[in-house]
Coordinates of C-alpha atoms in Angstrom, one line a residue:
M173 CA -28.5 -11.3 6.3
T174 CA -31.9 -13.1 6.1
H175 CA -34.9 -11.7 4.4
H176 CA -38.4 -12.5 5.7
P177 CA -41.6 -12.0 3.7
S178 CA -43.5 -8.9 4.6
A179 CA -46.4 -9.4 7.1
A180 CA -48.5 -7.0 5.1
A181 CA -50.9 -8.2 2.5
P182 CA -49.3 -8.6 -1.0
L183 CA -50.0 -5.9 -3.5
W184 CA -51.3 -8.4 -6.0
P185 CA -54.3 -10.8 -5.9
Y186 CA -53.0 -13.9 -4.2
C187 CA -53.9 -17.5 -3.8
R188 CA -54.5 -18.0 -0.1
Q189 CA -54.4 -21.8 -0.5
G190 CA -53.8 -23.7 2.7
S191 CA -54.9 -20.9 5.0
G192 CA -57.4 -23.1 6.9
S193 CA -58.8 -19.9 8.6
T194 CA -60.6 -16.7 7.9
D195 CA -57.4 -14.7 8.3
A196 CA -57.0 -12.7 5.2
L197 CA -53.2 -12.8 5.5
A198 CA -52.9 -16.5 5.9
G199 CA -52.2 -19.1 3.2
C200 CA -50.3 -19.0 0.0
R201 CA -49.2 -15.5 -1.2
G202 CA -48.5 -16.5 -4.8
R203 CA -50.0 -14.4 -7.6
R204 CA -53.2 -15.8 -9.0
V205 CA -53.0 -17.1 -12.5
D206 CA -55.9 -15.4 -14.4
P207 CA -58.6 -16.3 -14.8
Y208 CA -58.2 -18.8 -11.9
D209 CA -58.1 -18.3 -8.1
E210 CA -54.9 -20.3 -7.6
C211 CA -51.2 -19.5 -8.1
L212 CA -49.1 -21.5 -10.5
E213 CA -48.0 -23.9 -7.8
H214 CA -51.6 -24.7 -6.7
L215 CA -53.3 -25.0 -10.0
T216 CA -54.7 -28.4 -10.9
D217 CA -52.8 -30.2 -13.6
A218 CA -55.4 -29.5 -16.1
R219 CA -55.6 -25.8 -15.4
R220 CA -51.8 -25.5 -15.4
A221 CA -51.6 -27.3 -18.7
A222 CA -54.2 -25.0 -20.1
Y223 CA -52.3 -21.9 -18.8
L224 CA -49.0 -23.1 -20.2
A225 CA -50.5 -24.0 -23.6
Q226 CA -51.7 -20.4 -24.1
L227 CA -48.2 -19.0 -23.5
G228 CA -45.7 -18.3 -26.3
P229 CA -42.3 -16.6 -26.9
G230 CA -42.2 -13.1 -25.6
N231 CA -45.2 -13.3 -23.3
D232 CA -45.3 -11.5 -20.0
L233 CA -45.1 -13.6 -16.8
D234 CA -46.3 -12.6 -13.3
H235 CA -45.7 -15.1 -10.6
R236 CA -44.9 -12.9 -7.7
G237 CA -44.8 -14.6 -4.3
T238 CA -45.1 -18.1 -5.9
S239 CA -43.2 -21.1 -4.7
I240 CA -41.6 -22.5 -7.9
T241 CA -39.8 -25.9 -8.0
E242 CA -37.0 -26.7 -10.4
R243 CA -39.4 -28.8 -12.5
L244 CA -42.1 -26.2 -12.6
L245 CA -39.7 -23.5 -13.7
G246 CA -38.5 -25.8 -16.5
V247 CA -41.9 -26.3 -17.9
L248 CA -42.7 -22.6 -17.6
L249 CA -39.7 -21.6 -19.6
D250 CA -40.3 -24.3 -22.1
A251 CA -43.7 -22.7 -22.7
V252 CA -42.1 -19.5 -23.9
R253 CA -39.2 -21.0 -25.8
D254 CA -38.7 -20.0 -29.4
P255 CA -39.0 -23.2 -31.5
D256 CA -36.5 -22.0 -34.0
T257 CA -33.7 -20.8 -31.7
G258 CA -34.5 -22.8 -28.6
Q259 CA -34.1 -19.7 -26.5
A260 CA -36.7 -18.8 -23.8
L261 CA -38.1 -15.4 -24.6
L262 CA -39.9 -13.3 -22.0
G263 CA -41.6 -9.9 -22.1
T264 CA -42.1 -8.4 -18.6
A265 CA -41.3 -11.0 -15.9
R266 CA -42.4 -10.5 -12.3
F267 CA -41.0 -12.9 -9.8
D268 CA -40.9 -10.6 -6.8
G269 CA -41.1 -12.4 -3.5
A270 CA -41.1 -15.8 -5.3
R271 CA -39.5 -18.8 -3.7
F272 CA -37.4 -21.0 -5.9
V273 CA -37.1 -24.5 -4.5
G274 CA -34.1 -26.4 -5.9
H275 CA -32.0 -25.0 -8.7
A276 CA -33.4 -22.0 -10.7
D277 CA -31.9 -22.1 -14.1
F278 CA -32.5 -19.0 -16.2
S279 CA -29.4 -19.5 -18.3
G280 CA -29.8 -18.2 -21.9
V281 CA -33.2 -16.7 -21.2
R282 CA -33.9 -13.3 -22.7
F283 CA -36.0 -10.8 -20.7
G284 CA -37.4 -8.5 -23.4
R285 CA -38.6 -5.9 -20.9
E286 CA -38.4 -5.5 -17.1
A287 CA -37.5 -8.4 -14.9
G288 CA -38.4 -8.3 -11.2
F289 CA -36.9 -10.6 -8.6
E290 CA -37.3 -8.3 -5.5
Q291 CA -37.3 -10.2 -2.3
A292 CA -37.1 -13.5 -4.2
I293 CA -35.5 -16.4 -2.3
F294 CA -33.3 -18.9 -4.2
L295 CA -32.9 -22.1 -2.1
G296 CA -30.7 -23.8 -4.7
T297 CA -28.2 -22.5 -7.3
A298 CA -29.5 -19.6 -9.2
R299 CA -28.2 -19.7 -12.8
F300 CA -28.4 -16.7 -15.0
M301 CA -25.4 -17.6 -17.2
G302 CA -25.6 -15.8 -20.6
T303 CA -29.0 -14.3 -19.7
E304 CA -30.1 -11.2 -21.5
F305 CA -31.9 -8.4 -19.6
K306 CA -33.2 -5.9 -22.2
G307 CA -35.0 -3.8 -19.6
D308 CA -34.4 -2.9 -16.0
A309 CA -33.8 -5.8 -13.6
W310 CA -34.5 -5.7 -9.9
F311 CA -33.0 -8.1 -7.4
E312 CA -33.3 -5.9 -4.4
R313 CA -33.5 -7.7 -1.0
A314 CA -33.3 -11.0 -2.8
C315 CA -31.6 -13.9 -1.0
F316 CA -29.3 -16.3 -3.0
C317 CA -27.4 -19.4 -2.1
E318 CA -24.9 -20.1 -4.8
A319 CA -25.4 -17.8 -7.9
Q320 CA -24.1 -17.8 -11.4
F321 CA -24.4 -14.6 -13.5
R322 CA -21.5 -15.5 -15.8
G323 CA -21.8 -13.8 -19.2
A324 CA -25.1 -12.1 -18.3
A325 CA -26.0 -9.0 -20.3
F326 CA -27.8 -6.2 -18.4
E327 CA -28.6 -3.7 -21.2
S328 CA -30.4 -1.4 -18.9
S329 CA -30.1 -0.8 -15.2
V330 CA -29.9 -3.5 -12.5
W331 CA -30.4 -3.2 -8.8
F332 CA -29.1 -5.7 -6.2
G333 CA -29.5 -3.3 -3.2
E334 CA -29.6 -5.1 0.2
A335 CA -29.5 -8.5 -1.6
C336 CA -27.8 -11.4 0.3
F337 CA -25.5 -14.0 -1.3
T338 CA -24.9 -16.8 1.2
A339 CA -22.4 -18.7 -0.9
D340 CA -20.1 -17.9 -3.8
V341 CA -21.4 -15.8 -6.7
R342 CA -19.9 -15.3 -10.1
F343 CA -20.5 -12.3 -12.5
D344 CA -17.5 -13.2 -14.8
E345 CA -17.7 -11.5 -18.2
A346 CA -21.1 -10.0 -17.3
C347 CA -21.9 -6.8 -19.1
F348 CA -23.6 -3.9 -17.3
S349 CA -24.6 -1.3 -19.9
G350 CA -26.6 0.9 -17.5
H351 CA -26.5 1.6 -13.8
A352 CA -25.3 -1.3 -11.7
R353 CA -26.4 -0.9 -8.0
F354 CA -25.0 -3.3 -5.4
G355 CA -25.5 -0.9 -2.4
L356 CA -25.7 -2.6 1.0
T357 CA -25.4 -6.0 -0.6
H358 CA -23.9 -8.7 1.6
F359 CA -21.7 -11.4 0.0
L360 CA -21.1 -14.1 2.6
G361 CA -18.8 -16.1 0.2
N362 CA -16.5 -15.1 -2.6
A363 CA -17.7 -12.8 -5.4
A364 CA -16.1 -12.9 -8.9
F365 CA -16.6 -10.0 -11.4
D366 CA -13.6 -11.1 -13.5
G367 CA -13.8 -9.5 -17.0
A368 CA -17.0 -7.7 -16.3
Q369 CA -17.8 -4.6 -18.2
F370 CA -19.4 -1.6 -16.4
S371 CA -20.5 1.0 -18.9
G372 CA -22.7 3.1 -16.7
S373 CA -22.4 4.3 -13.1
V374 CA -21.6 1.7 -10.4
G375 CA -22.8 1.6 -6.8
F376 CA -21.1 -0.5 -4.2
Q377 CA -21.9 1.8 -1.3
G378 CA -22.1 -0.1 1.9
T379 CA -21.4 -3.5 0.2
R380 CA -19.8 -6.1 2.4
F381 CA -17.7 -9.1 1.1
A382 CA -17.0 -11.7 3.8
G383 CA -14.6 -13.5 1.5
C384 CA -12.7 -12.3 -1.6
A385 CA -14.0 -9.9 -4.3
W386 CA -12.3 -10.5 -7.7
F387 CA -12.6 -7.8 -10.4
D388 CA -9.6 -9.1 -12.4
G389 CA -9.7 -7.7 -16.0
A390 CA -12.9 -5.8 -15.4
R391 CA -13.5 -2.4 -17.1
F392 CA -15.2 0.6 -15.6
E393 CA -16.1 3.1 -18.3
S394 CA -17.7 5.9 -16.4
A395 CA -17.8 4.9 -12.7
S396 CA -16.9 7.9 -10.6
R397 CA -17.0 6.0 -7.3
L398 CA -16.4 2.5 -6.1
G399 CA -17.4 2.0 -2.5
P400 CA -17.2 2.6 0.4
L401 CA -17.2 -1.1 0.7
V402 CA -15.8 -3.7 3.2
C403 CA -13.9 -6.8 2.0
E404 CA -12.7 -9.0 4.8
E405 CA -10.2 -10.8 2.6
A406 CA -8.7 -9.7 -0.7
L407 CA -10.1 -7.1 -3.1
D408 CA -8.6 -7.9 -6.5
L409 CA -8.5 -5.0 -9.0
S410 CA -5.7 -6.6 -11.1
A411 CA -5.8 -5.6 -14.8
V412 CA -8.9 -3.5 -14.2
I413 CA -9.2 -0.5 -16.5
F414 CA -10.6 2.7 -14.9
A415 CA -11.4 4.9 -17.9
A416 CA -12.9 7.9 -16.0
P417 CA -11.9 9.7 -12.8
V418 CA -12.7 7.6 -9.8
V419 CA -12.6 7.5 -6.1
V420 CA -12.2 4.0 -4.5
E421 CA -13.1 3.7 -0.8
A422 CA -12.5 0.3 0.7
A423 CA -11.6 -1.4 4.0
A424 CA -9.9 -4.7 2.9
R425 CA -7.2 -7.0 4.2
R426 CA -5.4 -7.0 0.8
I427 CA -5.9 -5.0 -2.4
W428 CA -4.2 -6.2 -5.6
C429 CA -3.8 -3.6 -8.3
I430 CA -1.4 -5.6 -10.4
R431 CA -1.4 -4.3 -14.0
T432 CA -4.3 -2.0 -13.2
E433 CA -4.7 0.8 -15.7
W434 CA -5.7 4.2 -14.3
A435 CA -6.6 6.1 -17.5
A436 CA -7.8 9.2 -15.5
R437 CA -7.0 10.7 -12.1
A438 CA -7.9 8.5 -9.2
S439 CA -7.9 8.5 -5.4
L440 CA -7.8 5.4 -3.2
R441 CA -9.0 5.9 0.4
L442 CA -8.3 2.8 2.3
R443 CA -8.3 1.1 5.6
Y444 CA -6.4 -2.1 6.8
A445 CA -5.1 -2.9 3.3
T446 CA -1.8 -4.2 2.0
V447 CA -1.7 -2.8 -1.5
D448 CA 0.3 -4.4 -4.4
L449 CA 0.7 -2.0 -7.4
S450 CA 3.1 -4.1 -9.4
D451 CA 3.2 -3.0 -13.1
A452 CA 0.2 -0.7 -12.6
V453 CA -0.2 2.0 -15.4
L454 CA -0.7 5.5 -14.1
A455 CA -1.7 7.8 -17.0
H456 CA -2.8 10.5 -14.5
P457 CA -2.2 11.2 -10.8
L458 CA -3.1 8.5 -8.4
V459 CA -3.4 9.3 -4.7
I460 CA -3.4 6.5 -2.1
A461 CA -4.3 7.7 1.4
V462 CA -5.3 6.2 4.7
R463 CA -8.8 6.7 6.0
T464 CA -8.4 7.0 9.8
T465 CA -12.0 6.6 10.8
P466 CA -14.5 3.9 9.7
F467 CA -16.5 4.6 6.5
T468 CA -20.0 5.9 6.7
D469 CA -22.8 5.5 4.1
R470 CA -26.1 7.2 3.3
T471 CA -27.7 4.7 1.0
G472 CA -30.5 3.8 3.4
T473 CA -34.0 4.8 2.8
E474 CA -33.8 7.4 5.5
R475 CA -30.6 8.8 4.1
T476 CA -28.9 8.8 7.6
E477 CA -25.2 8.3 7.9
E478 CA -24.3 4.9 9.4
V479 CA -20.9 3.5 10.2
L480 CA -20.1 0.5 8.0
E481 CA -19.5 -2.7 10.0
E482 CA -16.0 -4.0 9.4
G483 CA -16.5 -7.5 10.5
A484 CA -13.3 -9.6 11.0
L485 CA -11.2 -6.5 10.2
D486 CA -12.3 -4.7 13.3
G487 CA -9.5 -4.6 15.8
C488 CA -6.7 -5.0 13.3
D489 CA -4.2 -2.3 12.3
S490 CA -6.2 0.1 10.2
G491 CA -3.1 1.5 8.5
V492 CA -2.2 1.0 4.8
R493 CA 0.9 -0.9 3.7
I494 CA 2.4 -0.7 0.2
A495 CA 3.6 -4.2 -0.8
S496 CA 5.1 -3.4 -4.2
L497 CA 5.8 -0.7 -6.7
Q498 CA 7.8 -2.9 -9.0
G499 CA 7.4 -1.9 -12.6
V500 CA 5.5 1.3 -11.8
D501 CA 6.2 4.7 -13.3
A502 CA 5.9 6.6 -10.0
A503 CA 6.0 10.1 -11.5
R504 CA 2.3 10.6 -10.8
L505 CA 2.0 8.6 -7.6
V506 CA 1.2 10.3 -4.2
L507 CA 1.3 8.2 -1.1
Q508 CA 0.0 9.6 2.1
D509 CA 0.4 8.2 5.6
V510 CA 1.3 4.8 4.3
D511 CA 3.7 2.1 5.6
M512 CA 6.5 1.4 3.2
T513 CA 8.1 -1.3 5.3
P514 CA 7.3 -4.3 3.0
C515 CA 7.4 -2.3 -0.2
L516 CA 9.5 -3.7 -3.1
L517 CA 10.8 -0.9 -5.4
S518 CA 13.1 -2.8 -7.8
G519 CA 12.1 -2.1 -11.4
A520 CA 10.1 1.1 -10.5
V521 CA 11.0 4.2 -12.6
H522 CA 10.9 7.9 -11.7
L523 CA 11.1 7.2 -8.0
D524 CA 12.7 10.7 -7.9
Q525 CA 9.2 12.1 -8.6
L526 CA 7.4 9.9 -6.1
R527 CA 5.6 12.0 -3.4
L528 CA 5.5 10.6 0.1
E529 CA 3.4 12.8 2.4
G530 CA 2.2 12.7 6.0
E531 CA 3.4 10.0 8.4
Y532 CA 5.2 7.4 6.3
R533 CA 7.3 4.5 7.6
F534 CA 10.1 2.4 6.3
S535 CA 11.8 -0.6 7.8
L536 CA 14.5 0.0 10.3
P537 CA 17.8 -1.9 10.9
P538 CA 18.2 -4.2 14.0
S539 CA 18.2 -2.0 17.1
D540 CA 20.2 -4.1 19.5
L541 CA 23.9 -5.0 19.6
R542 CA 24.8 -7.9 17.3
R543 CA 28.0 -9.9 16.7
R544 CA 29.5 -10.3 13.2
R545 CA 32.1 -13.1 13.5
L546 CA 34.1 -11.9 16.5
L547 CA 33.3 -8.2 16.2
P548 CA 30.3 -6.5 17.9
V549 CA 28.1 -4.6 15.4
H550 CA 25.6 -1.8 16.2
W551 CA 23.4 -0.4 13.4
T552 CA 22.5 3.2 13.5
T553 CA 18.8 4.1 13.1
R554 CA 17.8 5.0 9.5
R555 CA 15.1 4.2 7.0
T556 CA 15.9 1.2 4.8
L557 CA 14.2 -0.4 1.9
A558 CA 12.7 -3.9 2.1
E559 CA 15.1 -5.1 -0.6
E560 CA 18.1 -4.1 1.5
Q561 CA 16.7 -6.1 4.4
H562 CA 16.5 -9.1 2.0
W563 CA 20.0 -8.6 0.7
R564 CA 21.6 -8.3 4.1
A565 CA 19.8 -11.4 5.3
A566 CA 21.0 -13.3 2.3
Q567 CA 24.6 -12.2 3.2
G568 CA 24.2 -13.8 6.6
W569 CA 23.5 -10.8 8.7
N570 CA 21.3 -11.7 11.7
A571 CA 18.0 -10.0 12.5
W572 CA 17.5 -8.6 9.0
T573 CA 14.2 -9.6 7.3
A574 CA 14.7 -12.4 4.8
A575 CA 13.1 -12.4 1.4
P576 CA 10.1 -14.7 0.9
T577 CA 10.9 -18.1 -0.5
G578 CA 11.5 -17.9 -4.3
M579 CA 11.8 -14.1 -4.4
E580 CA 14.8 -12.8 -6.3
V581 CA 17.1 -10.7 -4.1
T582 CA 18.1 -7.3 -5.5
G583 CA 21.9 -6.6 -5.4
P584 CA 23.7 -3.4 -4.2
A585 CA 23.8 -1.8 -7.7
G586 CA 20.0 -1.9 -8.0
L587 CA 19.5 -0.8 -4.5
A588 CA 21.9 2.2 -4.9
A589 CA 19.9 3.4 -7.8
A590 CA 16.6 3.2 -5.9
Y591 CA 18.1 5.0 -2.9
R592 CA 19.5 7.7 -5.2
Q593 CA 16.1 8.4 -6.8
L594 CA 14.3 8.5 -3.4
R595 CA 17.0 10.9 -2.1
K596 CA 16.4 13.2 -5.0
S597 CA 12.6 13.0 -4.4
F598 CA 13.0 14.2 -0.8
E599 CA 15.6 16.8 -1.7
D600 CA 13.2 18.2 -4.4
G601 CA 10.6 18.3 -1.7
K602 CA 12.9 20.4 0.6
N603 CA 13.0 17.5 3.1
E604 CA 16.8 17.4 3.6
P605 CA 16.8 15.6 7.0
D606 CA 14.9 12.6 5.6
A607 CA 16.8 12.6 2.3
G608 CA 19.9 11.9 4.4
D609 CA 18.7 8.4 5.2
F610 CA 18.4 7.5 1.6
Y611 CA 21.8 9.1 0.8
Y612 CA 23.3 6.9 3.6
G613 CA 21.6 3.8 2.0
E614 CA 23.0 4.8 -1.4
M615 CA 26.5 5.1 0.0
E616 CA 26.2 1.8 1.9
M617 CA 25.2 0.0 -1.3
R618 CA 28.1 1.5 -3.3
R619 CA 30.5 0.5 -0.5
H620 CA 29.3 -3.1 -0.7
D621 CA 29.1 -3.3 -4.5
A622 CA 31.9 -5.8 -5.4
K623 CA 31.8 -4.6 -9.0
R624 CA 33.0 -1.1 -8.1
P625 CA 36.8 -0.3 -8.0
R626 CA 38.6 -1.3 -4.8
A627 CA 40.0 2.2 -4.3
E628 CA 36.5 3.7 -4.4
R629 CA 35.2 1.2 -1.9
A630 CA 38.2 1.8 0.4
L631 CA 37.6 5.5 0.3
L632 CA 33.9 5.0 1.0
T633 CA 34.8 2.7 3.9
V634 CA 37.0 5.5 5.4
Y635 CA 34.2 8.0 4.8
W636 CA 31.7 5.7 6.5
A637 CA 34.0 4.9 9.5
V638 CA 34.9 8.5 10.1
S639 CA 31.6 10.3 9.8
G640 CA 28.9 7.9 8.5
Y641 CA 29.1 9.5 5.1
G642 CA 28.9 13.0 6.6
L643 CA 25.6 12.2 8.3
R644 CA 26.6 11.0 11.7
A645 CA 27.7 14.0 13.7
S646 CA 28.4 12.0 16.9
R647 CA 30.8 9.7 15.0
A648 CA 32.7 12.7 13.6
F649 CA 32.8 14.4 17.0
G650 CA 34.0 11.2 18.5
W651 CA 36.9 10.9 16.0
L652 CA 37.6 14.6 16.5
L653 CA 37.9 14.2 20.3
G654 CA 40.0 11.1 19.8
A655 CA 42.3 13.0 17.4
M656 CA 42.6 15.9 19.8
A657 CA 43.3 13.7 22.8
T658 CA 46.0 11.8 20.8
T659 CA 47.6 15.1 19.7
V660 CA 47.6 16.4 23.2
L661 CA 49.3 13.2 24.4
V662 CA 51.9 13.3 21.7
M663 CA 52.6 16.9 22.4
M664 CA 53.0 16.3 26.2
L665 CA 55.3 13.3 25.7
W666 CA 57.4 14.3 22.7
G667 CA 56.2 17.6 21.1
V668 CA 56.7 20.3 23.7
P669 CA 60.4 20.9 24.3
K670 CA 62.0 20.4 27.7
E671 CA 62.7 24.1 28.1
A672 CA 61.7 27.2 26.4
A673 CA 64.1 28.3 23.7
K674 CA 66.7 30.9 24.8
T675 CA 68.0 33.8 22.8
E676 CA 71.6 34.8 23.2
S677 CA 73.0 38.1 21.8
T678 CA 76.7 38.6 21.1
G679 CA 78.5 41.7 19.8
Q680 CA 81.8 42.8 18.4
L681 CA 83.3 46.3 18.4
I682 CA 85.1 47.2 15.2
G683 CA 86.3 50.7 15.1
Q684 CA 83.4 52.9 15.9
S685 CA 80.7 50.3 14.9
I686 CA 79.2 47.4 16.8
S687 CA 78.1 44.1 15.1
M688 CA 75.3 42.3 17.1
T689 CA 74.3 38.6 16.6
N690 CA 71.1 37.0 18.1
D691 CA 71.2 33.2 18.4
T692 CA 68.1 31.0 19.5
T693 CA 68.8 27.6 20.9
D694 CA 67.1 24.7 19.2
P695 CA 64.2 23.1 21.1
V696 CA 65.4 20.2 23.2
A697 CA 63.3 17.1 23.3
P698 CA 62.1 16.1 26.7
D699 CA 63.9 13.3 28.5
G700 CA 63.3 11.3 31.6
P701 CA 60.4 9.0 32.4
L702 CA 57.3 9.4 30.4
G703 CA 55.2 9.8 33.5
Q704 CA 57.1 12.9 34.6
R705 CA 56.3 14.6 31.3
L706 CA 52.6 14.6 32.0
T707 CA 52.4 17.9 33.9
S708 CA 49.8 20.6 34.0
G709 CA 52.2 23.1 32.4
R710 CA 52.9 20.8 29.4
F711 CA 49.2 20.0 29.2
E712 CA 48.3 23.7 28.9
K713 CA 50.8 24.2 26.2
S714 CA 49.7 21.1 24.3
M715 CA 46.0 22.2 24.5
H716 CA 47.0 25.5 23.1
V717 CA 48.6 23.8 20.1
V718 CA 45.6 21.5 19.6
I719 CA 42.9 24.1 19.8
N720 CA 44.7 26.3 17.3
S721 CA 45.1 23.2 15.0
V722 CA 41.3 22.6 15.1
V723 CA 40.6 26.0 13.7
F724 CA 43.5 25.7 11.2
R725 CA 45.8 28.2 13.0
S726 CA 49.4 28.0 13.9
S727 CA 50.1 28.0 17.7
S728 CA 53.4 30.0 17.2
Q729 CA 55.0 27.8 19.8
D730 CA 58.4 26.3 19.6
L731 CA 58.0 22.5 19.2
T732 CA 60.3 19.6 18.8
T733 CA 60.6 17.9 15.4
V734 CA 58.0 15.4 16.5
G735 CA 55.7 18.1 17.7
T736 CA 56.1 20.1 14.5
Y737 CA 55.0 17.1 12.4
A738 CA 52.2 16.2 14.8
E739 CA 50.9 19.8 14.6
M740 CA 51.0 19.7 10.8
L741 CA 49.1 16.5 10.7
S742 CA 46.5 17.7 13.2
R743 CA 46.0 20.9 11.2
L744 CA 44.9 18.7 8.3
V745 CA 42.9 16.1 10.1
E746 CA 41.1 17.9 12.9
P747 CA 39.5 20.8 10.9
A748 CA 38.3 18.1 8.4
L749 CA 36.7 16.2 11.2
L750 CA 35.1 19.3 12.6
G751 CA 33.8 20.2 9.2
L752 CA 32.2 16.7 8.8
A753 CA 30.6 17.0 12.2
A754 CA 29.2 20.4 11.3
L755 CA 28.0 19.1 8.0
A756 CA 26.2 16.2 9.6
A757 CA 24.5 18.4 12.2
R758 CA 23.4 20.8 9.5
G759 CA 21.9 18.0 7.5
R760 CA 19.6 17.1 10.3
I761 CA 18.3 20.6 10.9
K762 CA 18.4 22.0 7.4
R763 CA 15.0 23.2 6.2

């Protein structure tokens, strides 16, 4: 952003030195120094000395449009310096449209009343370190190279609207007691507001940061809105205190909210960002949501809505990713349409009260067939935590995401607790199908926790293998069909007797009464080659036994000893497998 002097005639009586023509707009545009016809730059040495001699601490200065060198600024400030304190004291200072050649050092200066630097151009480093602005300060449409406002005190309002900073700028420990307006300002380098104090309203509408914007340790007492702004690199809100309800609107590559304190309700509407909320303090509800369309702003003079340019961010994934909730009390946190794939949750508390709304994503297991030693391994699709990905990668499992170098890997016990709390959060929200994924993760971590009793881990292994912890209907149905097929085969080969049992009745006449006895022959086990026992008739009888066993009924058929025990076993196993399959299916469709 480059600012050019207005082609119109200045609003002040100006010098016109060097015009060389009759053009009223040509020549120097610097403000005349009364009672002379020249500006401060073009005064003769004698006249300049006379002008400086009549100045004193607290005097007003008006050098609008003047070109001021580093040396000339130095002698000008020396003329208003308090001899006792050595501090330069100004009343009303007007440097609108001035051109500062070389460094402009206003460090330690006190502006007693208004200070105007509108459309000023700073060709060197502008230093306002420790400067006091007692009245309003205007820097609108000013152009800076490197600028230093470290420790500056703005006791009234300050306007930087449409200003341009072409290099790094620092507002560290600056104090903004009134309104602070940075609307449509363009920072081409990095901007630091570390430790700054904003007591009044804050305006960053339409502000663009081409580099990083640091607000580490800043305090916003009454700001109700921050943005919409664009930060092409990192927006650092670490250790910031938001004392009043606030809405933050930002398109940024990364947003750090480490140890940030939200003392009132807040809403973050973001684009492109990866957000780190480690150890953030949430005293009131905090909502983080994705802004699906580019931000617009109405800070222009015509108050028309314009889409904010997103610079290097344009074309990237505009979604929002949560990098960490470590150390956060999530009881008041609402996340909407966010990507939880990289999110670290270890150390977070009250995850059972975390609210995930809209379209949220978690990392998934490897989708293709893998080999673990000599055995093929296929992972079922489910939502997993980033820490489980790190733990499995550390155990040597291929295709799982490894933890960054130096990061501590959370073990199964900690992961089980995190999964348990997330499961409860989804169950409380009546989202039973998605809660199942976190229950599966909890069971997996319990099964792999070496500190748990072996009997418990063995039972969990069986539960996992048979039905995927009661969540994989296809697995339970597979085992059910396998059990039924095995039972049918056993019945056909050994369970169904060779012939149907025969009943023989015998009687004995004693006097005038008859005594009758009915005898049933014992079932005879089949004999002969096994292949000859696989007949359609035996299959039909075997299926009758198996189907009755599945529904926990007796077939009332005569069976051999092997068949009797096989039926008893199937009546225990197969109904249980059917129940697990039904439970898993219900878990996926339950409202």
